Amino acid sequence: MITNDVEDEGDLPGKLKEEKKEEFKHRQRRQSLGGQKAPMRPRRESTTSTGSWSSYTGSSSDEEATNPKEKEQSNSKGCSDFCVHNVAQAAFGRREIEIAQQEMPGLMALRKRAQADKPLSGAKVVGCTHITAQTAVLIETLSALGAQVRWAACNIYSTQNEVAAALAEAGFAIFAWKGESEADFWWCIEKCISADSWQPNMILDDGGDATHLMLKKYPAMFSLVKGIVEESVTGVHRLYQLSKSGKLTVPAMNVNDSVTKTKFDNLYSCRESILDALKRTTDVMFGGKQVVVCGYGEVGKGCCAALKGLGAIVNVTEIDPICALQACMDGFRVVKMSEIARTTDLIITCTGNKSVVTREHMDRMKNGCIVANMGHSNTEIDVNSLRTADLTWERVRSQVDHIIWPDGKRIILLAEGRLVNLSCSSIPSFVVSITSATQALALIELYNAPAGRYKQDVYLLPKKMDEYVASLHLSSFDAHLTELSDEQAKYLGLSKAGPFKPNYYRY
Ligand SMILES: NC(=O)c1ccc[n+]([C@@H]2O[C@H](COP(=O)([O-])OP(=O)(O)OC[C@H]3O[C@@H](n4cnc5c(N)ncnc54)[C@H](O)[C@@H]3O)[C@@H](O)[C@H]2O)c1
């Protein structure tokens, strides 16, 4: 989400507040109408002795459970400083975390190498990210490096409940569950910011909500923060706005624009997870389907490559002539949404913008068109415009709604327009390892930087650190780097230890 109204809003970012309120009201309205949540098909069988179904992508029982805020829970050591769906799911969550660890070699290597030094000793981190098995590996790595953390979810749908349970059982102050309401969402973040004997000194954010809440409601606390690490396009945009208006009083690290984040998380991760999310929710066959991908940035490029690989006919919409030309060079047709809406089988938004798919477009779409969003916020598809009396919403599976027009036409809306891969599938742990190692190094850098190295501004991680993150991941491919000879290093004017590229180099 791009929020332009940082200055004039109340406690919370205004547009987000409105969106979430609307979404919450809509959900309540549907429930009061008797609800229509069909039992979701179990995704895969659990191997636990209880024989219960795995629920890591959610289940109807997850969604219908008592609000975790109303439950009294404590872990096996008697600690109750957390709020999760059900702490009894911890054993299953622990297995998920162990599986993720195997595919997160960079983070595990960092844990091993820096554990003795404890470079985050004394750091008190407020974390607000998607809470998945991979994030759990990051949280436990930060803890192994000496940090204390309190963590909330940055998205109301993406929490893996059993992973949150495993973290709570391990003693972490986790406040998150899948299907939080708007009020719950902010309550969870606030529990991480404000607690007894707790003065946070670092923020690790994804989308900027923890940063903004602390800035608005706890300005004195915010002024004592040493640094902010922000992962998303949206959050970074909000930081630059704060910086521009002179309201950023602490240094911030823009991890989103680190090469190791942008290329790997946005491009390679989305290239894999888009197909998974669509298959799980719709069982769609991609071959021969007419697809529109809105936005040919990193995420859009990943989605296009994946869908093309499975034989879909891929079209692209773009506003930027450079990206549009890139799409042409890669063999995609660049079209306007208004030209193509009528004949398309699948539309995916990846722009970081708002109202890219409007009610007018959706009125034109053909029966059965699937509409999904891969951008950070639910602003890309104008979902609110579908909440009118003439249209009927039918929940057919968890995260899958059929929107039915008076003439019987249906479109299939995934995750109510929220980012579909994180809401409906899992993302590759290996890629998250790269992003998470970058985040961990950014925290270490900001926390340990001598006074004066970073001012009240937004910074990129030094290139050498990006290279270090990449090198941590090479051994899993048995990749052997070539070393510069003295003569070659001199010829190129480089240090043999890097950095190997200037800051302006585009990978
Ligand atoms: N789902 C995920 O796992 C995931 C991962 C990384 C980033 N994201 C999110 O995806 C979004 C895109 O990220 P990115 O790295 O590709 O950004 P980007 O800036 O590289 O690409 C966005 C593209 O959309 C284009 N665009 C903007 N408005 C448009 C419009 N109205 N119509 C058509 N094109 C338009 C821009 O010109 C740009 O080329 C962001 O919101 C980001 O936070 C999601």
Coordinates of C-alpha atoms and ligand atoms in Angstrom, one line a residue:
M1 CA 0.0 0.0 0.0
I2 CA 1.2 3.5 -0.8
T3 CA 0.1 5.9 1.9
N4 CA 0.3 9.5 1.1
D5 CA -1.4 10.8 4.1
V6 CA 1.1 10.1 6.8
E7 CA 0.8 13.7 8.1
D8 CA -2.9 14.2 8.5
E9 CA -4.1 10.8 9.7
G10 CA -5.1 9.9 13.2
D11 CA -3.5 7.1 15.2
L12 CA -3.1 4.8 12.2
P13 CA -2.3 5.1 8.5
G14 CA -5.7 6.4 7.2
K15 CA -6.1 4.4 4.0
L16 CA -5.1 1.2 5.6
K17 CA -7.5 1.8 8.4
E18 CA -10.3 2.3 6.0
E19 CA -9.5 -0.7 4.0
K20 CA -9.2 -3.0 7.0
K21 CA -12.4 -1.6 8.5
E22 CA -14.3 -2.2 5.3
E23 CA -13.0 -5.7 5.1
F24 CA -13.8 -6.4 8.7
K25 CA -17.4 -5.0 8.3
H26 CA -17.8 -7.1 5.2
R27 CA -16.7 -10.3 6.9
Q28 CA -19.1 -9.6 9.8
R29 CA -21.9 -8.9 7.4
R30 CA -21.4 -12.2 5.7
Q31 CA -21.2 -14.0 8.9
S32 CA -24.4 -12.4 10.2
L33 CA -26.1 -13.5 7.0
G34 CA -25.5 -17.1 8.1
G35 CA -22.0 -17.3 6.6
Q36 CA -21.2 -19.5 3.7
K37 CA -17.9 -20.9 4.5
A38 CA -17.9 -24.3 3.1
P39 CA -15.6 -26.7 4.9
M40 CA -12.3 -26.5 3.2
R41 CA -10.7 -29.6 1.8
P42 CA -7.8 -30.6 4.0
R43 CA -4.5 -29.8 2.2
R44 CA -2.5 -32.8 3.3
E45 CA -2.7 -35.4 6.0
S46 CA -0.9 -34.9 9.2
T47 CA 1.6 -37.5 10.3
T48 CA 1.0 -36.7 13.9
S49 CA -0.2 -39.3 16.3
T50 CA -3.4 -37.4 16.8
G51 CA -4.2 -38.0 13.2
S52 CA -5.6 -34.5 12.8
W53 CA -5.3 -32.6 9.6
S54 CA -2.5 -30.2 8.9
S55 CA -3.7 -26.7 9.0
Y56 CA -0.7 -24.7 7.9
T57 CA -2.7 -22.9 5.2
G58 CA -5.7 -22.5 7.5
S59 CA -8.8 -24.5 8.0
S60 CA -12.5 -23.7 8.6
S61 CA -11.9 -24.5 12.3
D62 CA -9.1 -22.0 12.4
E63 CA -11.4 -19.3 11.1
E64 CA -14.3 -20.1 13.3
A65 CA -12.4 -20.5 16.6
T66 CA -12.8 -18.4 19.6
N67 CA -10.8 -15.2 19.4
P68 CA -7.4 -16.0 20.9
K69 CA -7.6 -12.8 22.9
E70 CA -10.4 -14.4 24.9
K71 CA -8.4 -17.5 25.7
E72 CA -6.1 -18.0 28.7
Q73 CA -3.0 -19.8 27.4
S74 CA 0.4 -20.4 28.8
N75 CA 3.3 -22.5 27.5
S76 CA 4.7 -25.6 29.2
K77 CA 7.0 -23.3 31.3
G78 CA 4.1 -21.3 32.5
C79 CA 4.8 -18.2 30.4
S80 CA 1.8 -16.4 29.0
D81 CA 3.3 -13.4 27.3
F82 CA 1.9 -14.3 23.9
C83 CA -1.4 -14.6 22.0
V84 CA -1.7 -17.3 19.4
H85 CA -4.5 -19.4 18.0
N86 CA -3.6 -22.5 20.1
V87 CA -0.3 -23.1 21.8
A88 CA -1.1 -26.8 21.8
Q89 CA -0.2 -26.9 18.1
A90 CA 3.4 -26.2 19.0
A91 CA 4.8 -29.7 18.2
F92 CA 3.5 -29.6 14.7
G93 CA 4.8 -26.0 14.2
R94 CA 8.2 -27.1 15.5
R95 CA 8.4 -29.7 12.7
E96 CA 7.5 -27.0 10.1
I97 CA 10.3 -24.8 11.5
E98 CA 12.8 -27.7 11.3
I99 CA 11.8 -28.4 7.7
A100 CA 12.3 -24.7 6.9
Q101 CA 15.8 -24.7 8.6
Q102 CA 17.0 -27.3 6.1
E103 CA 16.3 -25.0 3.2
M104 CA 17.7 -21.9 4.9
P105 CA 21.4 -22.4 4.8
G106 CA 22.4 -18.8 4.8
L107 CA 20.5 -18.0 8.0
M108 CA 21.7 -21.2 9.7
A109 CA 25.4 -20.4 8.7
L110 CA 25.0 -16.9 10.1
R111 CA 23.6 -18.3 13.3
K112 CA 26.6 -20.6 13.6
R113 CA 29.2 -18.0 12.7
A114 CA 27.9 -15.2 14.8
Q115 CA 26.5 -17.1 17.8
A116 CA 29.7 -16.8 19.8
D117 CA 30.0 -13.0 19.3
K118 CA 26.3 -12.3 20.0
P119 CA 26.3 -9.1 17.8
L120 CA 22.7 -8.4 18.8
S121 CA 23.3 -8.7 22.6
G122 CA 21.1 -6.0 24.2
A123 CA 19.0 -5.4 21.1
K124 CA 15.3 -5.3 21.8
V125 CA 13.5 -5.8 18.5
V126 CA 9.8 -5.2 17.6
G127 CA 9.1 -7.4 14.6
C128 CA 6.1 -7.1 12.3
T129 CA 6.3 -9.5 9.4
H130 CA 4.5 -12.5 8.0
I131 CA 4.7 -15.2 10.6
T132 CA 5.7 -18.4 8.8
A133 CA 8.1 -21.2 9.4
Q134 CA 10.8 -19.2 7.7
T135 CA 10.2 -16.1 9.8
A136 CA 10.5 -18.4 12.8
V137 CA 14.0 -19.4 11.7
L138 CA 14.8 -15.7 11.5
I139 CA 13.4 -15.0 14.9
E140 CA 15.3 -17.8 16.5
T141 CA 18.5 -16.7 14.7
L142 CA 18.1 -13.2 16.1
S143 CA 17.6 -14.6 19.5
A144 CA 20.7 -16.8 19.1
L145 CA 22.7 -13.7 18.2
G146 CA 21.6 -12.1 21.4
A147 CA 18.4 -10.1 20.6
Q148 CA 15.2 -10.1 22.6
V149 CA 12.2 -9.9 20.4
R150 CA 8.4 -9.3 20.4
W151 CA 6.7 -10.1 17.2
A152 CA 3.4 -9.5 15.4
A153 CA 2.0 -10.3 12.0
C154 CA 2.0 -7.8 9.2
N155 CA -0.9 -9.5 7.4
I156 CA -4.1 -10.7 8.9
Y157 CA -4.2 -13.9 6.8
S158 CA -0.6 -15.1 6.4
T159 CA 0.2 -16.4 9.9
Q160 CA 0.9 -20.1 10.2
N161 CA -0.9 -20.8 13.5
E162 CA 1.1 -23.8 14.5
V163 CA 4.4 -21.9 13.8
A164 CA 3.2 -19.1 16.0
A165 CA 2.4 -21.7 18.6
A166 CA 5.8 -23.3 18.4
L167 CA 7.4 -19.8 18.9
A168 CA 5.2 -19.2 21.9
E169 CA 6.1 -22.5 23.3
A170 CA 9.8 -21.7 22.9
G171 CA 9.2 -18.6 25.0
F172 CA 8.9 -15.9 22.3
A173 CA 6.4 -13.1 22.8
I174 CA 4.3 -13.7 19.6
F175 CA 1.0 -12.0 19.0
A176 CA -0.5 -13.3 15.8
W177 CA -3.1 -15.7 14.4
K178 CA -4.5 -16.4 11.0
G179 CA -7.7 -14.4 10.3
E180 CA -7.2 -11.5 12.7
S181 CA -9.8 -8.7 12.6
E182 CA -8.7 -5.1 12.1
A183 CA -8.8 -4.4 15.8
D184 CA -6.9 -7.6 16.6
F185 CA -4.2 -6.7 14.0
W186 CA -3.4 -3.4 15.7
W187 CA -3.8 -4.9 19.2
C188 CA -1.2 -7.5 18.4
I189 CA 1.3 -4.9 17.1
E190 CA 0.7 -2.7 20.1
K191 CA 1.4 -5.7 22.5
C192 CA 4.8 -5.9 20.8
I193 CA 5.6 -2.3 21.2
S194 CA 4.3 -1.6 24.6
A195 CA 5.0 -4.1 27.4
D196 CA 6.2 -4.1 31.0
S197 CA 9.9 -3.4 31.4
W198 CA 10.3 -3.2 27.6
Q199 CA 11.9 -0.3 25.7
P200 CA 12.4 -1.5 22.1
N201 CA 15.5 -0.2 20.4
M202 CA 15.2 -1.8 16.9
I203 CA 12.2 -2.3 14.6
L204 CA 12.1 -5.0 11.9
D205 CA 9.1 -4.1 9.8
D206 CA 7.3 -5.3 6.6
G207 CA 4.9 -2.7 5.4
G208 CA 5.7 0.0 8.0
D209 CA 2.7 -0.6 10.3
A210 CA 4.8 -1.2 13.5
T211 CA 6.9 1.9 12.7
H212 CA 3.9 4.1 12.1
L213 CA 2.0 2.9 15.2
M214 CA 5.1 3.5 17.4
L215 CA 5.7 6.9 15.8
K216 CA 2.1 8.0 16.3
K217 CA 1.2 6.5 19.6
Y218 CA 4.6 6.2 21.4
P219 CA 6.7 9.1 20.1
A220 CA 9.0 9.1 23.2
M221 CA 9.7 5.4 22.8
F222 CA 10.2 5.9 19.0
S223 CA 12.9 8.5 19.7
L224 CA 15.0 5.9 21.6
V225 CA 15.0 3.5 18.7
K226 CA 18.5 2.9 17.2
G227 CA 17.3 1.8 13.8
I228 CA 14.6 0.4 11.6
V229 CA 14.9 -2.4 9.1
E230 CA 12.1 -2.3 6.5
E231 CA 11.5 -5.1 4.0
S232 CA 8.7 -4.0 1.7
V233 CA 8.3 -1.6 -1.2
T234 CA 5.3 -0.1 0.6
G235 CA 7.1 0.3 3.9
V236 CA 10.2 1.8 2.3
H237 CA 8.0 4.3 0.4
R238 CA 6.4 5.4 3.7
L239 CA 9.9 5.8 5.3
Y240 CA 11.0 8.0 2.4
Q241 CA 7.9 10.1 3.0
L242 CA 8.7 10.4 6.7
S243 CA 12.2 11.3 5.8
K244 CA 11.1 14.0 3.3
S245 CA 8.8 15.5 5.9
G246 CA 11.5 15.6 8.5
K247 CA 9.7 13.1 10.8
L248 CA 12.1 10.3 10.6
T249 CA 14.1 10.6 13.8
V250 CA 16.1 7.4 13.5
P251 CA 18.2 5.7 10.7
A252 CA 16.4 3.2 8.6
M253 CA 17.7 0.4 6.3
N254 CA 15.9 -0.2 3.1
V255 CA 16.3 -3.9 2.7
N256 CA 13.7 -4.0 -0.1
D257 CA 16.1 -2.5 -2.5
S258 CA 19.0 -4.7 -1.5
V259 CA 19.9 -6.8 -4.6
T260 CA 19.6 -9.9 -2.4
K261 CA 16.0 -9.0 -1.6
T262 CA 14.7 -7.5 -4.8
K263 CA 16.1 -10.2 -7.2
F264 CA 15.5 -13.2 -5.0
D265 CA 12.4 -12.5 -3.0
N266 CA 10.5 -10.5 -5.5
L267 CA 11.5 -12.3 -8.7
Y268 CA 12.6 -15.9 -8.0
S269 CA 10.2 -16.4 -5.0
C270 CA 7.2 -15.1 -6.8
R271 CA 8.1 -17.1 -9.9
E272 CA 7.6 -20.3 -7.8
S273 CA 4.9 -19.3 -5.4
I274 CA 2.4 -17.8 -7.8
L275 CA 1.7 -21.2 -9.4
D276 CA 1.4 -23.0 -6.0
A277 CA -1.1 -20.4 -4.8
L278 CA -3.3 -20.6 -7.9
K279 CA -3.2 -24.4 -8.0
R280 CA -4.1 -24.9 -4.4
T281 CA -7.0 -22.5 -4.5
T282 CA -8.5 -23.2 -8.0
D283 CA -7.0 -26.4 -9.4
V284 CA -6.6 -24.4 -12.6
M285 CA -4.8 -25.8 -15.7
F286 CA -2.5 -23.1 -17.0
G287 CA -1.7 -24.4 -20.5
G288 CA -3.4 -22.3 -23.2
K289 CA -5.1 -19.9 -20.7
Q290 CA -5.2 -16.2 -21.5
V291 CA -3.5 -14.4 -18.6
V292 CA -2.9 -10.8 -17.8
V293 CA -0.1 -9.8 -15.4
C294 CA -0.4 -6.1 -14.3
G295 CA 3.0 -4.6 -13.7
Y296 CA 6.3 -5.9 -15.2
G297 CA 8.5 -5.1 -12.3
E298 CA 10.4 -7.9 -10.4
V299 CA 7.2 -9.6 -9.1
G300 CA 5.5 -9.3 -12.5
K301 CA 8.5 -10.7 -14.3
G302 CA 8.5 -13.7 -12.0
C303 CA 4.8 -14.4 -12.5
C304 CA 5.1 -14.0 -16.3
A305 CA 8.0 -16.4 -16.5
A306 CA 6.3 -19.1 -14.5
L307 CA 3.0 -18.9 -16.3
K308 CA 4.7 -18.8 -19.7
G309 CA 6.7 -21.9 -18.7
L310 CA 3.4 -23.8 -18.2
G311 CA 2.1 -22.8 -21.6
A312 CA -0.2 -19.9 -20.7
I313 CA -0.6 -17.0 -23.1
V314 CA 0.7 -14.1 -21.1
N315 CA -0.2 -10.4 -21.6
V316 CA 1.2 -7.6 -19.6
T317 CA -0.1 -4.1 -18.6
E318 CA 2.5 -1.5 -17.7
I319 CA 2.7 2.3 -17.2
D320 CA 6.5 2.5 -17.6
P321 CA 7.8 2.3 -21.2
I322 CA 11.0 0.7 -20.1
C323 CA 9.3 -2.1 -18.3
A324 CA 6.8 -2.4 -21.2
L325 CA 9.7 -2.7 -23.7
Q326 CA 11.3 -5.4 -21.5
A327 CA 8.0 -7.3 -21.5
C328 CA 8.0 -7.0 -25.4
M329 CA 11.6 -8.3 -25.6
D330 CA 10.6 -11.2 -23.4
G331 CA 7.9 -12.1 -25.8
F332 CA 4.8 -10.8 -24.0
R333 CA 2.0 -8.7 -25.5
V334 CA 1.6 -5.3 -23.7
V335 CA -2.0 -4.4 -23.6
K336 CA -4.5 -2.2 -21.7
M337 CA -6.8 -3.8 -19.2
S338 CA -9.8 -2.4 -20.9
E339 CA -8.8 -4.1 -24.1
I340 CA -8.3 -7.6 -22.7
A341 CA -10.6 -7.9 -19.6
R342 CA -13.4 -9.5 -21.6
T343 CA -11.3 -12.4 -22.9
T344 CA -9.0 -13.2 -20.0
D345 CA -9.0 -16.3 -17.8
L346 CA -6.7 -15.1 -15.1
I347 CA -5.6 -11.7 -13.9
I348 CA -2.8 -11.1 -11.5
T349 CA -1.9 -7.6 -10.2
C350 CA 1.7 -6.9 -9.1
T351 CA 2.1 -3.2 -9.3
G352 CA 2.1 -1.9 -5.7
N353 CA -0.5 0.6 -6.9
K354 CA -4.2 1.0 -6.3
S355 CA -7.4 0.4 -8.4
V356 CA -5.5 -1.4 -11.2
V357 CA -8.5 -3.8 -11.6
T358 CA -11.7 -1.8 -11.2
R359 CA -15.4 -2.7 -11.0
E360 CA -15.7 -1.6 -14.6
H361 CA -13.1 -4.2 -15.6
M362 CA -14.7 -6.9 -13.5
D363 CA -18.1 -6.1 -15.0
R364 CA -16.6 -7.0 -18.4
M365 CA -14.8 -10.1 -17.3
K366 CA -16.0 -13.5 -18.6
N367 CA -17.5 -16.2 -16.5
G368 CA -14.9 -18.0 -14.4
C369 CA -12.2 -15.4 -14.6
I370 CA -9.8 -15.7 -11.7
V371 CA -8.6 -12.5 -10.1
A372 CA -5.7 -12.4 -7.7
N373 CA -3.2 -9.9 -6.3
M374 CA 0.5 -10.4 -5.7
G375 CA 1.2 -6.8 -4.5
H376 CA 1.7 -6.0 -0.9
S377 CA -1.7 -4.5 -0.2
N378 CA -5.3 -5.2 -1.1
T379 CA -5.6 -1.9 -3.0
E380 CA -4.7 -3.2 -6.4
I381 CA -8.1 -4.9 -7.0
D382 CA -11.0 -2.7 -6.1
V383 CA -12.6 -5.3 -3.9
N384 CA -14.8 -2.8 -2.1
S385 CA -16.6 -2.0 -5.4
L386 CA -17.8 -5.6 -5.4
R387 CA -19.6 -5.1 -2.1
T388 CA -22.9 -3.9 -3.7
A389 CA -26.4 -5.3 -3.3
D390 CA -26.6 -6.6 -6.9
L391 CA -23.6 -9.0 -6.4
T392 CA -23.6 -12.2 -4.3
W393 CA -20.5 -13.4 -2.6
E394 CA -20.1 -17.1 -2.1
R395 CA -17.2 -18.5 -0.2
V396 CA -16.3 -21.8 -1.9
R397 CA -13.1 -22.6 -0.1
S398 CA -10.9 -20.9 2.4
Q399 CA -9.6 -17.7 0.6
V400 CA -11.7 -18.4 -2.5
D401 CA -14.8 -16.3 -3.1
H402 CA -17.1 -16.5 -6.1
I403 CA -18.6 -13.1 -6.9
I404 CA -21.9 -13.7 -8.7
W405 CA -23.5 -11.2 -11.1
P406 CA -27.3 -11.0 -11.5
D407 CA -27.0 -12.9 -14.9
G408 CA -25.2 -15.8 -13.2
K409 CA -21.7 -14.8 -14.3
R410 CA -19.0 -15.5 -11.6
I411 CA -15.6 -14.3 -11.1
I412 CA -13.2 -16.1 -8.7
L413 CA -11.6 -13.7 -6.2
L414 CA -8.6 -15.1 -4.3
A415 CA -7.7 -14.0 -0.7
E416 CA -10.1 -11.0 -1.0
G417 CA -7.5 -9.2 -3.0
R418 CA -4.7 -9.7 -0.5
L419 CA -1.4 -11.0 -1.7
V420 CA -2.2 -14.4 -2.9
N421 CA 1.0 -16.4 -2.5
L422 CA 1.4 -15.5 1.2
S423 CA -2.3 -15.9 1.9
C424 CA -2.9 -19.2 0.0
S425 CA 0.4 -21.0 -0.2
S426 CA 3.8 -21.1 1.3
I427 CA 6.9 -19.5 -0.2
P428 CA 10.3 -21.1 -0.9
S429 CA 12.3 -21.2 2.3
F430 CA 15.6 -20.8 0.4
V431 CA 14.6 -17.4 -0.9
V432 CA 13.4 -16.3 2.5
S433 CA 16.8 -17.4 3.8
I434 CA 18.4 -14.8 1.5
T435 CA 16.0 -12.0 2.5
S436 CA 16.2 -12.9 6.2
A437 CA 20.0 -13.1 6.3
T438 CA 19.9 -9.6 4.7
Q439 CA 17.5 -8.4 7.4
A440 CA 19.6 -9.9 10.1
L441 CA 22.8 -8.3 8.8
A442 CA 21.0 -4.9 8.4
L443 CA 19.9 -5.1 12.1
I444 CA 23.5 -6.0 13.1
E445 CA 24.9 -3.2 11.1
L446 CA 22.5 -0.5 12.4
Y447 CA 22.7 -1.8 16.0
N448 CA 26.5 -1.8 16.1
A449 CA 27.3 1.2 13.9
P450 CA 29.4 3.8 15.6
A451 CA 27.6 7.1 16.3
G452 CA 27.5 9.2 13.2
R453 CA 27.8 6.5 10.6
Y454 CA 24.0 6.6 10.0
K455 CA 21.9 9.8 10.3
Q456 CA 18.2 10.2 10.4
D457 CA 17.7 8.9 6.9
V458 CA 17.0 5.8 4.8
Y459 CA 20.0 3.8 3.7
L460 CA 20.8 0.8 1.5
L461 CA 22.8 -2.0 3.0
P462 CA 26.5 -1.7 2.0
K463 CA 27.1 -3.8 -1.2
K464 CA 29.7 -5.9 0.6
M465 CA 27.0 -7.2 2.9
D466 CA 24.8 -8.1 0.0
E467 CA 27.7 -10.1 -1.4
Y468 CA 28.2 -11.7 2.0
V469 CA 24.6 -12.8 2.1
A470 CA 24.9 -14.4 -1.4
S471 CA 28.1 -16.1 -0.5
L472 CA 26.5 -17.7 2.6
H473 CA 24.1 -19.5 0.2
L474 CA 26.6 -20.7 -2.5
S475 CA 27.8 -23.8 -0.7
S476 CA 24.4 -25.5 -0.9
F477 CA 24.9 -25.6 -4.7
D478 CA 28.5 -26.7 -4.4
A479 CA 29.2 -23.5 -6.3
H480 CA 32.9 -22.5 -6.6
L481 CA 33.6 -18.8 -6.9
T482 CA 36.6 -17.7 -9.0
E483 CA 39.1 -15.6 -7.1
L484 CA 40.6 -12.5 -8.8
S485 CA 44.3 -12.7 -9.3
D486 CA 46.3 -9.7 -8.1
E487 CA 46.8 -8.7 -11.7
Q488 CA 43.1 -8.9 -12.5
A489 CA 42.1 -7.1 -9.3
K490 CA 44.5 -4.3 -10.3
Y491 CA 43.2 -4.3 -13.8
L492 CA 39.6 -3.8 -12.7
G493 CA 40.5 -1.6 -9.8
L494 CA 38.8 -3.8 -7.3
S495 CA 39.7 -5.2 -3.9
K496 CA 40.1 -9.0 -4.1
A497 CA 37.6 -9.3 -1.2
G498 CA 34.9 -7.1 -2.9
P499 CA 32.7 -5.3 -3.3
F500 CA 32.8 -6.5 -6.9
K501 CA 30.3 -4.0 -8.4
P502 CA 29.6 -0.3 -8.1
N503 CA 26.4 0.7 -6.3
Y504 CA 24.8 1.7 -9.6
Y505 CA 25.3 -1.7 -11.2
R506 CA 22.0 -3.4 -12.2
Y507 CA 22.0 -7.1 -11.8
Ligands
LIG1 N1 3.8 -11.5 -3.2 C1 5.0 -11.4 -2.8 O1 5.6 -12.4 -2.3 C2 5.8 -10.2 -3.0 C3 7.2 -10.2 -3.0 C4 7.8 -9.0 -3.2 C5 7.1 -7.8 -3.4 N2 5.8 -7.9 -3.4 C6 4.9 -6.7 -3.7 O2 4.6 -6.7 -5.1 C7 4.4 -5.3 -5.5 C8 5.4 -5.1 -6.8 O3 6.7 -5.3 -6.4 P1 7.9 -5.2 -7.5 O4 9.2 -5.5 -6.7 O5 7.5 -5.9 -8.7 O6 7.8 -3.6 -7.7 P2 8.3 -2.8 -9.1 O7 8.3 -1.4 -8.7 O8 9.6 -3.5 -9.5 O9 7.2 -3.2 -10.1 C9 5.9 -2.7 -10.2 C10 5.6 -2.4 -11.6 O10 4.2 -2.0 -11.7 C11 4.1 -1.0 -12.7 N3 2.8 -0.3 -12.5 C12 2.5 0.7 -11.5 N4 1.2 1.1 -11.7 C13 0.7 0.3 -12.7 C14 -0.6 0.3 -13.3 N5 -1.6 1.0 -12.9 N6 -0.8 -0.6 -14.3 C15 0.3 -1.4 -14.8 N7 1.5 -1.3 -14.2 C16 1.7 -0.5 -13.2 C17 5.3 -0.1 -12.4 O11 5.7 0.7 -13.6 C18 6.4 -1.2 -12.1 O12 7.1 -1.6 -13.3 C19 4.8 -4.4 -4.3 O13 3.6 -4.1 -3.7 C20 5.6 -5.3 -3.4 O14 5.5 -5.0 -2.1 C21 5.1 -9.0 -3.2

